[in-house]
Amino acid sequence: MLREEPLVQALVLAGGEGTRLRPLTLTTPKPVLPLAGRPFLSFMLDWLHGHGVEEAILSLGFLSDAAHAVLGDIQSGMRLRYVHEDEPLGTAGPVRLAAEEGILADRFLVLNGDVLTDMDLTAELEQHERSGAAGTRALIEVDDVTSYGVVPTDEQGEVLEFREKSPGPAPTNRINAGAYVLERSVADLIPAGRAVSFEREIFPQMVGNGLYGWHADGYWIDIGTPERYLEATGDLLAGRVASTLPERDETGSLVYDGSLTNGAHIGPHAVVGPHCNVGPDAAIERSVLYDRVVVGSDAVIRDSIIGAGARVGSGVWMQDAVIGDGAVIADGTRLEPGVRVEPGATAPDPGAGVS
């Protein structure tokens, strides 16, 4: 169900360096890494606009100018504004920064900028209004909570406590989904001029003072690692989460305009970006090629991500690899599973940034 009246404003936390996605994020800021051929954050902005958001504030840090250049000032039918973190400000510091710059609305959404989801934000806002909450957190069910803190609530949805990762059975399998509805008064709780965490500093002091959880359903994934990035790509290609991507081929793959793939085996669930050249009898499976990638004949690329302008030689074999922009993989190279090649490096040269 979509909201008839717009939510007006959302603040997207997109200032992280994306260290777990290196070497890709050494040259491209994580918010605009290509996901199925589009800047990742464009999927989140489409989702927000579908729930009536008219204005999004993007909090950027590392490579912020590059992200601004890609996204511009209008995206997905909404106005974009920016706050720039000179130093990392955590999850709550950017909210205080936006308040100090005079651009924060009386009620606003805060979203983690590395999540792909189709949660019903309109339903979250409606619960927030009904409960008279100061803050409402989306909570999503996961099968395995060992990597997350959990958030138990009472029957009315009021948050009871924050249970950080700990051994033994958890009281709930609902975790923080990184989508909050907050009143402007919450910004006053955030200390100025330093990194501040909602999860560790602000929300704990709000327990018993108007902090609620909203039980979310639907698709949700954090794309912060190469494995989850590829999982999200596959889910988009398979239509498990709604998008405006072009129609996929019979293998569930996308080959963008200007790419040459004659004689190559593309798919299943592969993305070949614009102006790539894939040689005959090369196989691209469950992998992503950014733009202008050249792949030689008989190469095999599985479950891997290849950065823009990289060159993969003939007869190369790789699996679970991440290749930086402009890197070169020599003919006949067999890369060990899990290898990372730095931007502009050459493999198998042991001194050229291969890890």
Short mmCIF file of C-alpha atoms in Angstrom, two decimals:
data_model
loop_
_atom_site.label_atom_id
_atom_site.label_comp_id
_atom_site.label_asym_id
_atom_site.label_seq_id
_atom_site.Cartn_x
_atom_site.Cartn_y
_atom_site.Cartn_z
CA MET A 1 0.00 0.00 0.00
CA LEU A 2 1.45 3.37 -1.02
CA ARG A 3 0.87 6.56 0.90
CA GLU A 4 -1.38 9.23 -0.70
CA GLU A 5 0.36 12.10 1.09
CA PRO A 6 4.14 12.28 0.66
CA LEU A 7 6.51 11.56 3.49
CA VAL A 8 8.35 14.66 2.34
CA GLN A 9 11.88 13.80 3.38
CA ALA A 10 14.36 10.98 3.91
CA LEU A 11 17.99 11.09 4.99
CA VAL A 12 20.14 8.34 3.46
CA LEU A 13 23.34 7.32 5.28
CA ALA A 14 25.80 6.80 2.43
CA GLY A 15 29.09 8.07 3.84
CA GLY A 16 30.92 4.79 4.41
CA GLU A 17 34.04 3.79 2.51
CA GLY A 18 32.72 0.35 1.60
CA THR A 19 35.89 -1.40 2.79
CA ARG A 20 34.39 -4.88 2.44
CA LEU A 21 33.74 -4.21 -1.25
CA ARG A 22 37.29 -3.24 -2.02
CA PRO A 23 38.95 -3.00 -4.52
CA LEU A 24 35.78 -1.80 -6.30
CA THR A 25 35.23 1.04 -3.83
CA LEU A 26 38.79 2.32 -4.10
CA THR A 27 37.78 4.08 -7.32
CA THR A 28 33.96 4.26 -7.15
CA PRO A 29 31.98 5.36 -4.07
CA LYS A 30 29.76 2.57 -2.76
CA PRO A 31 26.46 4.50 -3.22
CA VAL A 32 26.96 4.57 -6.99
CA LEU A 33 28.59 1.19 -7.57
CA PRO A 34 26.79 -0.39 -10.52
CA LEU A 35 24.19 -2.92 -9.38
CA ALA A 36 22.71 -4.77 -12.36
CA GLY A 37 24.06 -1.89 -14.46
CA ARG A 38 22.57 1.00 -12.46
CA PRO A 39 23.97 3.10 -9.61
CA PHE A 40 23.04 1.18 -6.48
CA LEU A 41 21.44 4.11 -4.71
CA SER A 42 19.03 4.64 -7.63
CA PHE A 43 17.15 1.50 -6.51
CA MET A 44 16.70 2.95 -3.02
CA LEU A 45 15.61 6.31 -4.41
CA ASP A 46 13.02 4.62 -6.66
CA TRP A 47 11.71 2.76 -3.61
CA LEU A 48 11.51 5.94 -1.52
CA HIS A 49 9.74 7.87 -4.26
CA GLY A 50 7.22 5.03 -4.59
CA HIS A 51 6.27 5.71 -0.97
CA GLY A 52 5.77 9.43 -1.49
CA VAL A 53 9.18 10.82 -0.53
CA GLU A 54 9.71 14.13 -2.33
CA GLU A 55 13.14 15.07 -1.01
CA ALA A 56 16.14 12.95 -0.05
CA ILE A 57 19.19 14.17 1.85
CA LEU A 58 22.26 12.10 1.05
CA SER A 59 24.97 12.04 3.69
CA LEU A 60 28.25 11.43 1.87
CA GLY A 61 31.87 11.19 2.93
CA PHE A 62 34.45 9.19 0.98
CA LEU A 63 34.54 10.23 -2.72
CA SER A 64 31.46 12.40 -2.12
CA ASP A 65 32.01 14.63 -5.15
CA ALA A 66 32.05 11.60 -7.44
CA ALA A 67 28.75 10.34 -6.00
CA HIS A 68 27.18 13.79 -6.36
CA ALA A 69 28.33 13.95 -9.99
CA VAL A 70 26.61 10.66 -10.79
CA LEU A 71 23.33 11.30 -8.95
CA GLY A 72 22.92 15.03 -9.54
CA ASP A 73 20.20 17.13 -7.89
CA ILE A 74 17.11 15.35 -9.24
CA GLN A 75 16.76 11.57 -9.19
CA SER A 76 13.79 9.20 -9.34
CA GLY A 77 11.40 12.15 -9.43
CA MET A 78 12.62 13.74 -6.20
CA ARG A 79 14.94 16.53 -5.14
CA LEU A 80 18.33 15.52 -3.78
CA ARG A 81 20.22 17.51 -1.16
CA TYR A 82 23.61 16.68 0.28
CA VAL A 83 25.45 16.89 3.56
CA HIS A 84 29.17 16.14 3.52
CA GLU A 85 30.95 14.38 6.37
CA ASP A 86 34.50 15.74 6.64
CA GLU A 87 35.10 12.94 9.13
CA PRO A 88 32.91 9.83 9.56
CA LEU A 89 29.92 10.75 11.74
CA GLY A 90 28.41 7.31 12.37
CA THR A 91 24.72 6.60 11.90
CA ALA A 92 23.35 9.51 13.96
CA GLY A 93 25.91 12.28 13.41
CA PRO A 94 24.65 13.07 9.88
CA VAL A 95 21.16 13.75 11.28
CA ARG A 96 22.60 16.34 13.67
CA LEU A 97 24.62 17.82 10.78
CA ALA A 98 21.50 18.17 8.61
CA ALA A 99 19.68 19.80 11.53
CA GLU A 100 22.51 22.29 12.03
CA GLU A 101 22.41 23.14 8.32
CA GLY A 102 18.70 23.90 8.66
CA ILE A 103 17.48 21.34 6.13
CA LEU A 104 15.88 18.72 8.40
CA ALA A 105 12.09 18.35 8.39
CA ASP A 106 9.91 17.96 11.51
CA ARG A 107 9.50 14.27 10.71
CA PHE A 108 11.83 12.31 8.48
CA LEU A 109 13.05 8.88 7.51
CA VAL A 110 16.61 7.67 8.06
CA LEU A 111 17.83 4.85 5.83
CA ASN A 112 21.04 2.83 5.74
CA GLY A 113 22.42 3.44 2.28
CA ASP A 114 23.64 -0.10 1.57
CA VAL A 115 20.32 -1.96 1.73
CA LEU A 116 18.17 -3.24 -1.13
CA THR A 117 14.60 -3.75 0.05
CA ASP A 118 10.91 -3.46 -0.80
CA MET A 119 9.60 -2.98 2.75
CA ASP A 120 6.32 -1.04 3.03
CA LEU A 121 7.56 2.28 4.39
CA THR A 122 4.04 3.69 4.26
CA ALA A 123 2.90 1.09 6.80
CA GLU A 124 5.85 2.00 9.03
CA LEU A 125 4.89 5.68 8.98
CA GLU A 126 1.26 4.86 9.68
CA GLN A 127 2.21 2.84 12.76
CA HIS A 128 4.50 5.69 13.86
CA GLU A 129 1.59 8.12 13.67
CA ARG A 130 -0.84 5.80 15.47
CA SER A 131 1.53 5.12 18.34
CA GLY A 132 2.62 8.72 18.81
CA ALA A 133 6.21 7.50 18.76
CA ALA A 134 9.30 9.66 18.88
CA GLY A 135 11.08 7.03 16.82
CA THR A 136 10.06 3.87 14.98
CA ARG A 137 12.58 1.27 13.79
CA ALA A 138 11.89 -1.26 11.06
CA LEU A 139 12.70 -4.77 12.32
CA ILE A 140 13.13 -7.63 9.84
CA GLU A 141 13.23 -11.38 10.48
CA VAL A 142 16.44 -13.24 9.61
CA ASP A 143 17.15 -16.95 9.80
CA ASP A 144 20.50 -16.56 11.53
CA VAL A 145 20.95 -13.80 14.12
CA THR A 146 24.51 -14.69 15.14
CA SER A 147 25.93 -11.75 13.16
CA TYR A 148 23.40 -9.22 14.44
CA GLY A 149 22.05 -7.65 17.56
CA VAL A 150 18.34 -8.31 18.13
CA VAL A 151 15.55 -5.97 19.20
CA PRO A 152 12.74 -7.44 21.34
CA THR A 153 9.45 -5.49 21.59
CA ASP A 154 6.29 -5.78 23.67
CA GLU A 155 2.81 -6.51 22.26
CA GLN A 156 2.28 -2.82 21.44
CA GLY A 157 5.57 -2.68 19.55
CA GLU A 158 7.48 -0.66 22.14
CA VAL A 159 11.18 -1.55 22.19
CA LEU A 160 12.16 -3.33 25.40
CA GLU A 161 15.93 -3.54 25.02
CA PHE A 162 18.83 -3.93 22.63
CA ARG A 163 20.49 -7.32 22.78
CA GLU A 164 23.90 -7.27 21.14
CA LYS A 165 25.48 -10.35 19.59
CA SER A 166 25.84 -12.92 22.37
CA PRO A 167 25.99 -16.70 22.78
CA GLY A 168 22.88 -18.67 23.59
CA PRO A 169 19.30 -18.42 22.32
CA ALA A 170 18.05 -14.99 21.24
CA PRO A 171 14.71 -13.60 22.49
CA THR A 172 13.68 -12.73 18.89
CA ASN A 173 14.93 -13.19 15.36
CA ARG A 174 14.09 -9.62 14.38
CA ILE A 175 17.01 -7.32 13.73
CA ASN A 176 17.49 -3.69 12.83
CA ALA A 177 16.57 -3.24 9.15
CA GLY A 178 18.12 0.23 8.88
CA ALA A 179 14.90 2.20 8.24
CA TYR A 180 13.70 4.65 10.91
CA VAL A 181 10.92 7.21 11.19
CA LEU A 182 12.02 9.96 13.58
CA GLU A 183 10.61 13.15 15.01
CA ARG A 184 12.74 16.30 14.82
CA SER A 185 13.20 16.22 18.60
CA VAL A 186 15.41 13.15 18.27
CA ALA A 187 18.05 15.27 16.55
CA ASP A 188 18.41 17.26 19.78
CA LEU A 189 19.59 14.09 21.58
CA ILE A 190 22.55 13.74 19.20
CA PRO A 191 25.82 15.37 20.35
CA ALA A 192 27.33 17.71 17.76
CA GLY A 193 30.75 17.56 16.18
CA ARG A 194 31.59 13.87 16.54
CA ALA A 195 30.65 10.40 15.36
CA VAL A 196 27.49 9.18 17.08
CA SER A 197 25.73 5.81 16.82
CA PHE A 198 21.96 5.53 16.91
CA GLU A 199 22.28 1.90 17.93
CA ARG A 200 24.75 2.33 20.79
CA GLU A 201 24.06 5.84 22.07
CA ILE A 202 20.73 7.35 21.01
CA PHE A 203 18.22 4.53 20.82
CA PRO A 204 19.19 2.96 24.20
CA GLN A 205 18.34 6.22 25.96
CA MET A 206 14.99 6.31 24.12
CA VAL A 207 13.85 2.91 25.47
CA GLY A 208 10.72 3.61 27.52
CA ASN A 209 10.49 7.09 25.97
CA GLY A 210 8.63 6.60 22.72
CA LEU A 211 10.84 4.17 20.81
CA TYR A 212 8.87 1.54 18.88
CA GLY A 213 9.61 -1.29 16.51
CA TRP A 214 7.68 -1.96 13.32
CA HIS A 215 7.63 -5.58 12.16
CA ALA A 216 8.63 -5.39 8.51
CA ASP A 217 8.13 -8.03 5.84
CA GLY A 218 9.40 -8.37 2.30
CA TYR A 219 12.74 -8.48 0.58
CA TRP A 220 15.80 -7.16 2.44
CA ILE A 221 19.54 -7.54 1.90
CA ASP A 222 22.64 -5.61 2.92
CA ILE A 223 24.92 -5.48 -0.15
CA GLY A 224 28.04 -4.68 1.86
CA THR A 225 30.08 -7.73 0.79
CA PRO A 226 30.86 -9.16 -2.67
CA GLU A 227 28.85 -12.29 -1.86
CA ARG A 228 25.73 -10.33 -0.90
CA TYR A 229 26.26 -7.90 -3.79
CA LEU A 230 26.11 -10.85 -6.21
CA GLU A 231 23.15 -12.34 -4.35
CA ALA A 232 21.26 -9.06 -4.68
CA THR A 233 22.18 -8.90 -8.37
CA GLY A 234 20.78 -12.38 -8.92
CA ASP A 235 17.60 -11.50 -7.04
CA LEU A 236 17.08 -8.39 -9.17
CA LEU A 237 17.63 -10.35 -12.37
CA ALA A 238 15.20 -13.05 -11.19
CA GLY A 239 12.55 -10.47 -10.26
CA ARG A 240 12.55 -11.37 -6.56
CA VAL A 241 12.55 -7.65 -5.83
CA ALA A 242 10.73 -5.14 -8.03
CA SER A 243 12.77 -2.84 -10.27
CA THR A 244 12.65 -0.95 -13.55
CA LEU A 245 15.52 -2.92 -15.07
CA PRO A 246 15.34 -3.77 -18.77
CA GLU A 247 13.93 -7.13 -19.76
CA ARG A 248 16.32 -10.01 -19.13
CA ASP A 249 17.16 -12.73 -21.67
CA GLU A 250 16.21 -16.41 -21.42
CA THR A 251 19.08 -17.03 -18.94
CA GLY A 252 17.97 -14.19 -16.67
CA SER A 253 20.93 -12.09 -17.81
CA LEU A 254 21.35 -8.49 -18.93
CA VAL A 255 23.66 -7.46 -21.77
CA TYR A 256 23.77 -3.68 -22.14
CA ASP A 257 23.98 -1.70 -25.35
CA GLY A 258 27.22 -1.56 -27.25
CA SER A 259 28.58 -4.88 -25.94
CA LEU A 260 29.84 -7.65 -28.20
CA THR A 261 29.20 -11.20 -26.99
CA ASN A 262 28.95 -13.23 -30.21
CA GLY A 263 30.03 -16.80 -29.57
CA ALA A 264 30.26 -16.28 -25.81
CA HIS A 265 28.16 -18.10 -23.21
CA ILE A 266 26.40 -15.51 -21.05
CA GLY A 267 24.42 -16.61 -18.01
CA PRO A 268 22.76 -17.65 -15.92
CA HIS A 269 22.18 -14.40 -14.04
CA ALA A 270 25.05 -12.40 -15.50
CA VAL A 271 25.34 -8.67 -16.15
CA VAL A 272 27.49 -7.41 -19.02
CA GLY A 273 27.81 -3.63 -18.83
CA PRO A 274 27.94 -1.17 -21.71
CA HIS A 275 30.66 -1.44 -24.36
CA CYS A 276 32.17 -4.72 -23.18
CA ASN A 277 33.79 -7.21 -25.52
CA VAL A 278 33.49 -10.89 -24.58
CA GLY A 279 35.41 -13.31 -26.79
CA PRO A 280 34.15 -16.55 -28.36
CA ASP A 281 33.60 -19.53 -26.06
CA ALA A 282 34.12 -17.39 -22.96
CA ALA A 283 31.66 -18.20 -20.15
CA ILE A 284 30.23 -15.52 -17.84
CA GLU A 285 28.14 -17.12 -15.08
CA ARG A 286 26.47 -15.39 -12.10
CA SER A 287 28.97 -12.57 -12.55
CA VAL A 288 29.00 -8.83 -13.22
CA LEU A 289 31.12 -7.01 -15.78
CA TYR A 290 31.20 -3.24 -15.43
CA ASP A 291 31.54 -1.06 -18.51
CA ARG A 292 34.32 -1.41 -21.11
CA VAL A 293 35.55 -4.80 -19.85
CA VAL A 294 37.40 -6.98 -22.36
CA VAL A 295 37.32 -10.76 -21.89
CA GLY A 296 39.38 -13.04 -24.10
CA SER A 297 38.28 -16.27 -25.74
CA ASP A 298 37.77 -19.41 -23.64
CA ALA A 299 37.89 -17.48 -20.36
CA VAL A 300 35.67 -18.71 -17.51
CA ILE A 301 34.30 -16.14 -15.03
CA ARG A 302 32.03 -17.45 -12.26
CA ASP A 303 30.55 -15.66 -9.23
CA SER A 304 32.89 -12.71 -9.78
CA ILE A 305 32.82 -8.92 -10.21
CA ILE A 306 35.01 -7.26 -12.86
CA GLY A 307 35.62 -3.50 -12.58
CA ALA A 308 35.38 -0.95 -15.36
CA GLY A 309 38.00 -1.10 -18.09
CA ALA A 310 39.56 -4.34 -16.82
CA ARG A 311 41.08 -6.79 -19.30
CA VAL A 312 40.76 -10.53 -18.76
CA GLY A 313 42.97 -12.58 -21.06
CA SER A 314 42.17 -15.66 -23.10
CA GLY A 315 41.89 -18.91 -21.17
CA VAL A 316 41.67 -17.21 -17.76
CA TRP A 317 39.74 -19.06 -15.05
CA MET A 318 38.35 -17.35 -11.96
CA GLN A 319 35.69 -17.91 -9.31
CA ASP A 320 34.64 -15.67 -6.39
CA ALA A 321 37.08 -13.02 -7.63
CA VAL A 322 36.83 -9.24 -7.43
CA ILE A 323 38.86 -7.40 -10.06
CA GLY A 324 39.45 -3.66 -9.71
CA ASP A 325 39.00 -1.04 -12.40
CA GLY A 326 41.58 -1.20 -15.15
CA ALA A 327 43.27 -4.36 -13.88
CA VAL A 328 44.80 -6.83 -16.33
CA ILE A 329 44.65 -10.62 -15.96
CA ALA A 330 47.20 -12.25 -18.24
CA ASP A 331 46.34 -14.99 -20.74
CA GLY A 332 46.01 -18.45 -19.25
CA THR A 333 45.98 -17.28 -15.61
CA ARG A 334 44.09 -19.41 -13.09
CA LEU A 335 43.14 -17.25 -10.12
CA GLU A 336 42.63 -18.81 -6.72
CA PRO A 337 39.02 -18.57 -5.46
CA GLY A 338 38.45 -15.42 -3.46
CA VAL A 339 41.29 -13.41 -5.01
CA ARG A 340 41.18 -9.60 -5.08
CA VAL A 341 43.09 -7.63 -7.73
CA GLU A 342 43.71 -3.94 -7.09
CA PRO A 343 42.74 -1.26 -9.65
CA GLY A 344 45.30 -1.01 -12.44
CA ALA A 345 47.25 -4.06 -11.23
CA THR A 346 48.42 -6.96 -13.36
CA ALA A 347 48.01 -10.61 -12.40
CA PRO A 348 49.83 -12.91 -11.90
CA ASP A 349 52.58 -10.40 -11.04
CA PRO A 350 53.01 -11.03 -7.25
CA GLY A 351 54.01 -7.43 -6.61
CA ALA A 352 51.05 -5.82 -8.33
CA GLY A 353 48.31 -5.78 -5.72
CA VAL A 354 46.85 -9.28 -5.89
CA SER A 355 45.52 -10.62 -2.57
#
